[in-house]
Amino acid sequence: MTLQWTVVALFLYVEIGVLIILCLPFISARRWQSIFQLRIWSFMARFWNKVFLTMIIVLIVLFLDAVREVRKYSSRDLGTEAKLQPNMFDHLHMKLFRAQRNLYISGFAVFLWLVMKRVVTLINQLASVSGSTVALQAQAESANQDVKKYSKENELLKQTLMEGKGGNATTQGMELLRKEVDKLKEELRTSEDALKNSKSEADVIKKQADGLAREYDRLLIEHQALQNQDENKKDD
């Protein structure tokens, strides 16, 4: 193998190894995402698109060269001429074998390069979805805990009010009622503040509208006076 095809073959083996490592089941997608977010990868991400396109172009050029070599050595004319010379037929078959080997190496290298990029993208997407799912589950659990807490408080309040026996029960009921009343007072105070603000804003708007109406009336009167003066001048 020449130097260029040796490099392509090594690149193909590296791609296979990386894909096998990425597909290991005991490494989660979130772990891979944390690895991809290291400083060295963030530094290389700026050049990733250029490197990806460069490798695609190089591999495609080598693939087309391999296709050309395969078509060259699989030609029938060369085969018939090679039979007339000793050992030429075997030499052409060796060339054809090497061209087909290079074709397979470059083709699989291009294919696995695209597959590896897609696998990395899907791992990042899966990690993002799993992270959002964990956050939603935590929110749902906290909401369920709040609902259970409020339902227990309501049940305790109902039992206390229904029974109404004993100083301890009455004290607990009054404490819960006091908390509810304080909460309602706070909400009522907030509503009153909002209502006062809206009323003050409405008063300001009303005053501005009244001022505009008075200014409009004054302008109409001045306009009418100017028209009367013009008519008097025309009559004179």
PDB file of C-alpha atoms in Angstrom:
ATOM      1  CA  MET A   1       0.000   0.000   0.000  1.00  0.00           C
ATOM      2  CA  THR A   2       1.160   3.502  -0.771  1.00  0.00           C
ATOM      3  CA  LEU A   3       1.378   6.141   1.917  1.00  0.00           C
ATOM      4  CA  GLN A   4      -1.947   7.793   1.150  1.00  0.00           C
ATOM      5  CA  TRP A   5      -3.888   4.530   1.242  1.00  0.00           C
ATOM      6  CA  THR A   6      -2.105   3.490   4.437  1.00  0.00           C
ATOM      7  CA  VAL A   7      -3.279   6.730   6.060  1.00  0.00           C
ATOM      8  CA  VAL A   8      -6.845   6.156   4.788  1.00  0.00           C
ATOM      9  CA  ALA A   9      -6.827   2.601   6.156  1.00  0.00           C
ATOM     10  CA  LEU A  10      -5.596   3.788   9.560  1.00  0.00           C
ATOM     11  CA  PHE A  11      -8.285   6.484   9.506  1.00  0.00           C
ATOM     12  CA  LEU A  12     -10.897   3.811   8.777  1.00  0.00           C
ATOM     13  CA  TYR A  13      -9.705   1.685  11.711  1.00  0.00           C
ATOM     14  CA  VAL A  14      -9.827   4.734  13.999  1.00  0.00           C
ATOM     15  CA  GLU A  15     -13.406   5.449  12.871  1.00  0.00           C
ATOM     16  CA  ILE A  16     -14.431   1.870  13.636  1.00  0.00           C
ATOM     17  CA  GLY A  17     -12.861   2.068  17.102  1.00  0.00           C
ATOM     18  CA  VAL A  18     -14.498   5.407  17.905  1.00  0.00           C
ATOM     19  CA  LEU A  19     -17.915   4.161  16.809  1.00  0.00           C
ATOM     20  CA  ILE A  20     -17.542   1.016  18.927  1.00  0.00           C
ATOM     21  CA  ILE A  21     -16.657   3.156  21.947  1.00  0.00           C
ATOM     22  CA  LEU A  22     -19.595   5.524  21.285  1.00  0.00           C
ATOM     23  CA  CYS A  23     -21.980   2.558  21.125  1.00  0.00           C
ATOM     24  CA  LEU A  24     -20.931   1.066  24.467  1.00  0.00           C
ATOM     25  CA  PRO A  25     -24.159   0.560  26.468  1.00  0.00           C
ATOM     26  CA  PHE A  26     -22.773   1.294  29.944  1.00  0.00           C
ATOM     27  CA  ILE A  27     -21.763   4.879  29.037  1.00  0.00           C
ATOM     28  CA  SER A  28     -24.835   7.116  29.146  1.00  0.00           C
ATOM     29  CA  ALA A  29     -25.593   9.935  26.737  1.00  0.00           C
ATOM     30  CA  ARG A  30     -25.304  12.539  29.507  1.00  0.00           C
ATOM     31  CA  ARG A  31     -21.817  11.254  30.331  1.00  0.00           C
ATOM     32  CA  TRP A  32     -20.823  11.622  26.683  1.00  0.00           C
ATOM     33  CA  GLN A  33     -22.278  15.135  26.644  1.00  0.00           C
ATOM     34  CA  SER A  34     -20.206  16.072  29.694  1.00  0.00           C
ATOM     35  CA  ILE A  35     -17.126  14.707  27.896  1.00  0.00           C
ATOM     36  CA  PHE A  36     -17.965  16.675  24.757  1.00  0.00           C
ATOM     37  CA  GLN A  37     -18.291  19.848  26.837  1.00  0.00           C
ATOM     38  CA  LEU A  38     -14.678  19.729  28.031  1.00  0.00           C
ATOM     39  CA  ARG A  39     -12.484  22.705  27.272  1.00  0.00           C
ATOM     40  CA  ILE A  40     -10.409  20.896  24.663  1.00  0.00           C
ATOM     41  CA  TRP A  41     -13.519  19.923  22.660  1.00  0.00           C
ATOM     42  CA  SER A  42     -14.956  23.433  22.899  1.00  0.00           C
ATOM     43  CA  PHE A  43     -11.656  24.723  21.494  1.00  0.00           C
ATOM     44  CA  MET A  44     -11.760  22.193  18.644  1.00  0.00           C
ATOM     45  CA  ALA A  45     -15.439  22.886  17.915  1.00  0.00           C
ATOM     46  CA  ARG A  46     -14.486  26.143  16.217  1.00  0.00           C
ATOM     47  CA  PHE A  47     -12.575  24.177  13.563  1.00  0.00           C
ATOM     48  CA  TRP A  48     -14.852  21.133  13.469  1.00  0.00           C
ATOM     49  CA  ASN A  49     -16.883  22.136  10.409  1.00  0.00           C
ATOM     50  CA  LYS A  50     -13.760  22.960   8.400  1.00  0.00           C
ATOM     51  CA  VAL A  51     -12.100  19.682   9.390  1.00  0.00           C
ATOM     52  CA  PHE A  52     -15.246  17.709   8.585  1.00  0.00           C
ATOM     53  CA  LEU A  53     -15.643  19.238   5.125  1.00  0.00           C
ATOM     54  CA  THR A  54     -11.928  18.865   4.400  1.00  0.00           C
ATOM     55  CA  MET A  55     -11.964  15.165   5.286  1.00  0.00           C
ATOM     56  CA  ILE A  56     -15.109  14.630   3.211  1.00  0.00           C
ATOM     57  CA  ILE A  57     -13.498  16.258   0.175  1.00  0.00           C
ATOM     58  CA  VAL A  58     -10.236  14.309   0.568  1.00  0.00           C
ATOM     59  CA  LEU A  59     -12.021  10.981   1.012  1.00  0.00           C
ATOM     60  CA  ILE A  60     -14.333  11.615  -1.933  1.00  0.00           C
ATOM     61  CA  VAL A  61     -11.363  12.484  -4.151  1.00  0.00           C
ATOM     62  CA  LEU A  62      -9.619   9.256  -3.124  1.00  0.00           C
ATOM     63  CA  PHE A  63     -12.841   7.317  -3.691  1.00  0.00           C
ATOM     64  CA  LEU A  64     -13.172   8.715  -7.211  1.00  0.00           C
ATOM     65  CA  ASP A  65      -9.522   7.894  -7.877  1.00  0.00           C
ATOM     66  CA  ALA A  66     -10.145   4.324  -6.741  1.00  0.00           C
ATOM     67  CA  VAL A  67     -13.190   4.114  -9.023  1.00  0.00           C
ATOM     68  CA  ARG A  68     -11.050   5.301 -11.916  1.00  0.00           C
ATOM     69  CA  GLU A  69      -8.385   2.685 -11.160  1.00  0.00           C
ATOM     70  CA  VAL A  70     -10.982  -0.094 -10.958  1.00  0.00           C
ATOM     71  CA  ARG A  71     -12.481   0.889 -14.309  1.00  0.00           C
ATOM     72  CA  LYS A  72      -9.021   1.143 -15.806  1.00  0.00           C
ATOM     73  CA  TYR A  73      -7.842  -2.327 -14.812  1.00  0.00           C
ATOM     74  CA  SER A  74     -11.166  -4.053 -15.413  1.00  0.00           C
ATOM     75  CA  SER A  75     -11.218  -3.012 -19.068  1.00  0.00           C
ATOM     76  CA  ARG A  76     -11.610  -5.850 -21.558  1.00  0.00           C
ATOM     77  CA  ASP A  77      -9.124  -4.440 -24.052  1.00  0.00           C
ATOM     78  CA  LEU A  78      -6.294  -4.483 -21.539  1.00  0.00           C
ATOM     79  CA  GLY A  79      -7.240  -7.998 -20.576  1.00  0.00           C
ATOM     80  CA  THR A  80      -7.013  -9.332 -24.138  1.00  0.00           C
ATOM     81  CA  GLU A  81      -3.702  -7.592 -24.739  1.00  0.00           C
ATOM     82  CA  ALA A  82      -2.294  -8.867 -21.464  1.00  0.00           C
ATOM     83  CA  LYS A  83      -2.835 -12.485 -22.514  1.00  0.00           C
ATOM     84  CA  LEU A  84      -0.267 -12.057 -25.254  1.00  0.00           C
ATOM     85  CA  GLN A  85       2.515 -11.154 -22.789  1.00  0.00           C
ATOM     86  CA  PRO A  86       3.840 -13.504 -20.058  1.00  0.00           C
ATOM     87  CA  ASN A  87       2.922 -12.649 -16.448  1.00  0.00           C
ATOM     88  CA  MET A  88       1.044  -9.522 -17.591  1.00  0.00           C
ATOM     89  CA  PHE A  89      -2.339 -11.060 -16.872  1.00  0.00           C
ATOM     90  CA  ASP A  90      -1.439 -11.772 -13.226  1.00  0.00           C
ATOM     91  CA  HIS A  91       0.055  -8.304 -12.859  1.00  0.00           C
ATOM     92  CA  LEU A  92      -3.176  -6.689 -14.091  1.00  0.00           C
ATOM     93  CA  HIS A  93      -5.224  -8.802 -11.694  1.00  0.00           C
ATOM     94  CA  MET A  94      -3.002  -7.676  -8.856  1.00  0.00           C
ATOM     95  CA  LYS A  95      -3.537  -4.049  -9.895  1.00  0.00           C
ATOM     96  CA  LEU A  96      -7.277  -4.632 -10.078  1.00  0.00           C
ATOM     97  CA  PHE A  97      -7.296  -6.230  -6.630  1.00  0.00           C
ATOM     98  CA  ARG A  98      -5.449  -3.238  -5.142  1.00  0.00           C
ATOM     99  CA  ALA A  99      -7.790  -0.787  -6.843  1.00  0.00           C
ATOM    100  CA  GLN A 100     -10.864  -2.619  -5.497  1.00  0.00           C
ATOM    101  CA  ARG A 101      -9.290  -2.744  -2.018  1.00  0.00           C
ATOM    102  CA  ASN A 102      -8.668   1.020  -2.140  1.00  0.00           C
ATOM    103  CA  LEU A 103     -12.230   1.532  -3.358  1.00  0.00           C
ATOM    104  CA  TYR A 104     -13.672  -0.342  -0.390  1.00  0.00           C
ATOM    105  CA  ILE A 105     -11.384   1.416   2.097  1.00  0.00           C
ATOM    106  CA  SER A 106     -12.199   4.920   0.842  1.00  0.00           C
ATOM    107  CA  GLY A 107     -15.921   4.172   0.492  1.00  0.00           C
ATOM    108  CA  PHE A 108     -16.283   2.803   4.007  1.00  0.00           C
ATOM    109  CA  ALA A 109     -14.156   5.669   5.361  1.00  0.00           C
ATOM    110  CA  VAL A 110     -16.551   8.232   3.846  1.00  0.00           C
ATOM    111  CA  PHE A 111     -19.594   6.309   5.081  1.00  0.00           C
ATOM    112  CA  LEU A 112     -18.304   5.876   8.647  1.00  0.00           C
ATOM    113  CA  TRP A 113     -17.206   9.527   8.810  1.00  0.00           C
ATOM    114  CA  LEU A 114     -20.790  10.601   8.110  1.00  0.00           C
ATOM    115  CA  VAL A 115     -22.140   7.982  10.521  1.00  0.00           C
ATOM    116  CA  MET A 116     -19.804   9.136  13.297  1.00  0.00           C
ATOM    117  CA  LYS A 117     -20.919  12.762  12.935  1.00  0.00           C
ATOM    118  CA  ARG A 118     -24.559  11.682  13.028  1.00  0.00           C
ATOM    119  CA  VAL A 119     -24.008   9.498  16.092  1.00  0.00           C
ATOM    120  CA  VAL A 120     -22.375  12.374  17.991  1.00  0.00           C
ATOM    121  CA  THR A 121     -25.297  14.668  17.091  1.00  0.00           C
ATOM    122  CA  LEU A 122     -27.862  12.083  18.225  1.00  0.00           C
ATOM    123  CA  ILE A 123     -25.989  11.527  21.515  1.00  0.00           C
ATOM    124  CA  ASN A 124     -26.088  15.263  22.268  1.00  0.00           C
ATOM    125  CA  GLN A 125     -29.796  15.423  21.427  1.00  0.00           C
ATOM    126  CA  LEU A 126     -30.541  12.378  23.590  1.00  0.00           C
ATOM    127  CA  ALA A 127     -28.598  13.895  26.492  1.00  0.00           C
ATOM    128  CA  SER A 128     -30.528  17.171  26.186  1.00  0.00           C
ATOM    129  CA  VAL A 129     -33.869  15.342  26.094  1.00  0.00           C
ATOM    130  CA  SER A 130     -32.955  13.175  29.094  1.00  0.00           C
ATOM    131  CA  GLY A 131     -31.845  16.269  31.042  1.00  0.00           C
ATOM    132  CA  SER A 132     -35.139  18.036  30.351  1.00  0.00           C
ATOM    133  CA  THR A 133     -37.004  14.847  31.289  1.00  0.00           C
ATOM    134  CA  VAL A 134     -35.207  14.697  34.642  1.00  0.00           C
ATOM    135  CA  ALA A 135     -36.050  18.357  35.306  1.00  0.00           C
ATOM    136  CA  LEU A 136     -39.716  17.744  34.455  1.00  0.00           C
ATOM    137  CA  GLN A 137     -39.806  14.709  36.736  1.00  0.00           C
ATOM    138  CA  ALA A 138     -38.355  16.776  39.596  1.00  0.00           C
ATOM    139  CA  GLN A 139     -40.973  19.477  39.032  1.00  0.00           C
ATOM    140  CA  ALA A 140     -43.735  16.873  38.914  1.00  0.00           C
ATOM    141  CA  GLU A 141     -42.524  15.283  42.164  1.00  0.00           C
ATOM    142  CA  SER A 142     -42.369  18.655  43.925  1.00  0.00           C
ATOM    143  CA  ALA A 143     -45.862  19.473  42.653  1.00  0.00           C
ATOM    144  CA  ASN A 144     -47.156  16.127  43.910  1.00  0.00           C
ATOM    145  CA  GLN A 145     -45.582  16.746  47.309  1.00  0.00           C
ATOM    146  CA  ASP A 146     -47.206  20.189  47.499  1.00  0.00           C
ATOM    147  CA  VAL A 147     -50.570  18.719  46.558  1.00  0.00           C
ATOM    148  CA  LYS A 148     -50.250  16.023  49.216  1.00  0.00           C
ATOM    149  CA  LYS A 149     -49.242  18.621  51.798  1.00  0.00           C
ATOM    150  CA  TYR A 150     -52.186  20.893  50.996  1.00  0.00           C
ATOM    151  CA  SER A 151     -54.605  17.979  50.908  1.00  0.00           C
ATOM    152  CA  LYS A 152     -53.416  16.854  54.347  1.00  0.00           C
ATOM    153  CA  GLU A 153     -53.841  20.364  55.714  1.00  0.00           C
ATOM    154  CA  ASN A 154     -57.346  20.583  54.265  1.00  0.00           C
ATOM    155  CA  GLU A 155     -58.261  17.193  55.721  1.00  0.00           C
ATOM    156  CA  LEU A 156     -56.917  18.221  59.105  1.00  0.00           C
ATOM    157  CA  LEU A 157     -58.824  21.466  58.943  1.00  0.00           C
ATOM    158  CA  LYS A 158     -62.034  19.688  58.004  1.00  0.00           C
ATOM    159  CA  GLN A 159     -61.636  17.170  60.804  1.00  0.00           C
ATOM    160  CA  THR A 160     -60.917  19.908  63.311  1.00  0.00           C
ATOM    161  CA  LEU A 161     -63.929  21.930  62.260  1.00  0.00           C
ATOM    162  CA  MET A 162     -66.199  18.884  62.127  1.00  0.00           C
ATOM    163  CA  GLU A 163     -65.184  17.547  65.519  1.00  0.00           C
ATOM    164  CA  GLY A 164     -64.734  20.780  67.441  1.00  0.00           C
ATOM    165  CA  LYS A 165     -63.870  18.816  70.583  1.00  0.00           C
ATOM    166  CA  GLY A 166     -60.970  19.509  72.895  1.00  0.00           C
ATOM    167  CA  GLY A 167     -58.818  22.560  73.333  1.00  0.00           C
ATOM    168  CA  ASN A 168     -55.991  21.118  71.258  1.00  0.00           C
ATOM    169  CA  ALA A 169     -58.230  20.480  68.267  1.00  0.00           C
ATOM    170  CA  THR A 170     -59.738  23.926  68.541  1.00  0.00           C
ATOM    171  CA  THR A 171     -56.292  25.469  68.782  1.00  0.00           C
ATOM    172  CA  GLN A 172     -55.091  23.617  65.696  1.00  0.00           C
ATOM    173  CA  GLY A 173     -58.208  24.599  63.789  1.00  0.00           C
ATOM    174  CA  MET A 174     -57.860  28.227  64.758  1.00  0.00           C
ATOM    175  CA  GLU A 175     -54.185  28.219  63.760  1.00  0.00           C
ATOM    176  CA  LEU A 176     -54.970  26.797  60.346  1.00  0.00           C
ATOM    177  CA  LEU A 177     -57.820  29.240  59.920  1.00  0.00           C
ATOM    178  CA  ARG A 178     -55.547  32.094  60.920  1.00  0.00           C
ATOM    179  CA  LYS A 179     -52.997  31.046  58.297  1.00  0.00           C
ATOM    180  CA  GLU A 180     -55.660  30.839  55.629  1.00  0.00           C
ATOM    181  CA  VAL A 181     -57.065  34.228  56.623  1.00  0.00           C
ATOM    182  CA  ASP A 182     -53.601  35.805  56.521  1.00  0.00           C
ATOM    183  CA  LYS A 183     -53.011  34.345  53.101  1.00  0.00           C
ATOM    184  CA  LEU A 184     -56.349  35.659  51.855  1.00  0.00           C
ATOM    185  CA  LYS A 185     -55.630  39.078  53.369  1.00  0.00           C
ATOM    186  CA  GLU A 186     -52.308  39.212  51.582  1.00  0.00           C
ATOM    187  CA  GLU A 187     -53.955  38.323  48.278  1.00  0.00           C
ATOM    188  CA  LEU A 188     -56.687  40.908  48.942  1.00  0.00           C
ATOM    189  CA  ARG A 189     -54.066  43.550  49.711  1.00  0.00           C
ATOM    190  CA  THR A 190     -52.255  42.762  46.496  1.00  0.00           C
ATOM    191  CA  SER A 191     -55.503  43.007  44.550  1.00  0.00           C
ATOM    192  CA  GLU A 192     -56.346  46.332  46.196  1.00  0.00           C
ATOM    193  CA  ASP A 193     -52.934  47.738  45.322  1.00  0.00           C
ATOM    194  CA  ALA A 194     -53.341  46.660  41.741  1.00  0.00           C
ATOM    195  CA  LEU A 195     -56.825  48.187  41.672  1.00  0.00           C
ATOM    196  CA  LYS A 196     -55.533  51.465  43.083  1.00  0.00           C
ATOM    197  CA  ASN A 197     -52.776  51.575  40.518  1.00  0.00           C
ATOM    198  CA  SER A 198     -55.231  50.919  37.716  1.00  0.00           C
ATOM    199  CA  LYS A 199     -57.580  53.613  39.077  1.00  0.00           C
ATOM    200  CA  SER A 200     -54.769  56.154  39.279  1.00  0.00           C
ATOM    201  CA  GLU A 201     -53.709  55.311  35.749  1.00  0.00           C
ATOM    202  CA  ALA A 202     -57.329  55.656  34.600  1.00  0.00           C
ATOM    203  CA  ASP A 203     -57.607  59.071  36.302  1.00  0.00           C
ATOM    204  CA  VAL A 204     -54.438  60.266  34.607  1.00  0.00           C
ATOM    205  CA  ILE A 205     -55.709  59.083  31.230  1.00  0.00           C
ATOM    206  CA  LYS A 206     -59.070  60.764  31.865  1.00  0.00           C
ATOM    207  CA  LYS A 207     -57.378  64.061  32.743  1.00  0.00           C
ATOM    208  CA  GLN A 208     -55.250  63.882  29.632  1.00  0.00           C
ATOM    209  CA  ALA A 209     -58.356  63.180  27.539  1.00  0.00           C
ATOM    210  CA  ASP A 210     -60.187  66.160  29.100  1.00  0.00           C
ATOM    211  CA  GLY A 211     -57.199  68.407  28.396  1.00  0.00           C
ATOM    212  CA  LEU A 212     -57.077  67.239  24.794  1.00  0.00           C
ATOM    213  CA  ALA A 213     -60.804  67.850  24.408  1.00  0.00           C
ATOM    214  CA  ARG A 214     -60.488  71.401  25.784  1.00  0.00           C
ATOM    215  CA  GLU A 215     -57.531  72.097  23.512  1.00  0.00           C
ATOM    216  CA  TYR A 216     -59.481  70.771  20.556  1.00  0.00           C
ATOM    217  CA  ASP A 217     -62.456  73.009  21.376  1.00  0.00           C
ATOM    218  CA  ARG A 218     -60.149  76.010  21.658  1.00  0.00           C
ATOM    219  CA  LEU A 219     -58.605  75.297  18.309  1.00  0.00           C
ATOM    220  CA  LEU A 220     -62.043  74.939  16.734  1.00  0.00           C
ATOM    221  CA  ILE A 221     -63.062  78.316  18.136  1.00  0.00           C
ATOM    222  CA  GLU A 222     -59.889  79.965  16.835  1.00  0.00           C
ATOM    223  CA  HIS A 223     -60.364  78.343  13.447  1.00  0.00           C
ATOM    224  CA  GLN A 224     -63.960  79.557  13.280  1.00  0.00           C
ATOM    225  CA  ALA A 225     -62.830  83.076  14.227  1.00  0.00           C
ATOM    226  CA  LEU A 226     -60.212  83.078  11.482  1.00  0.00           C
ATOM    227  CA  GLN A 227     -62.790  81.933   8.944  1.00  0.00           C
ATOM    228  CA  ASN A 228     -65.142  84.753  10.016  1.00  0.00           C
ATOM    229  CA  GLN A 229     -62.339  87.299   9.649  1.00  0.00           C
ATOM    230  CA  ASP A 230     -61.558  86.038   6.139  1.00  0.00           C
ATOM    231  CA  GLU A 231     -65.228  86.267   5.143  1.00  0.00           C
ATOM    232  CA  ASN A 232     -65.473  89.843   6.512  1.00  0.00           C
ATOM    233  CA  LYS A 233     -62.373  90.849   4.530  1.00  0.00           C
ATOM    234  CA  LYS A 234     -63.858  89.383   1.344  1.00  0.00           C
ATOM    235  CA  ASP A 235     -67.138  91.248   1.950  1.00  0.00           C
ATOM    236  CA  ASP A 236     -65.205  94.559   2.408  1.00  0.00           C
TER     237      ASP A 236
END
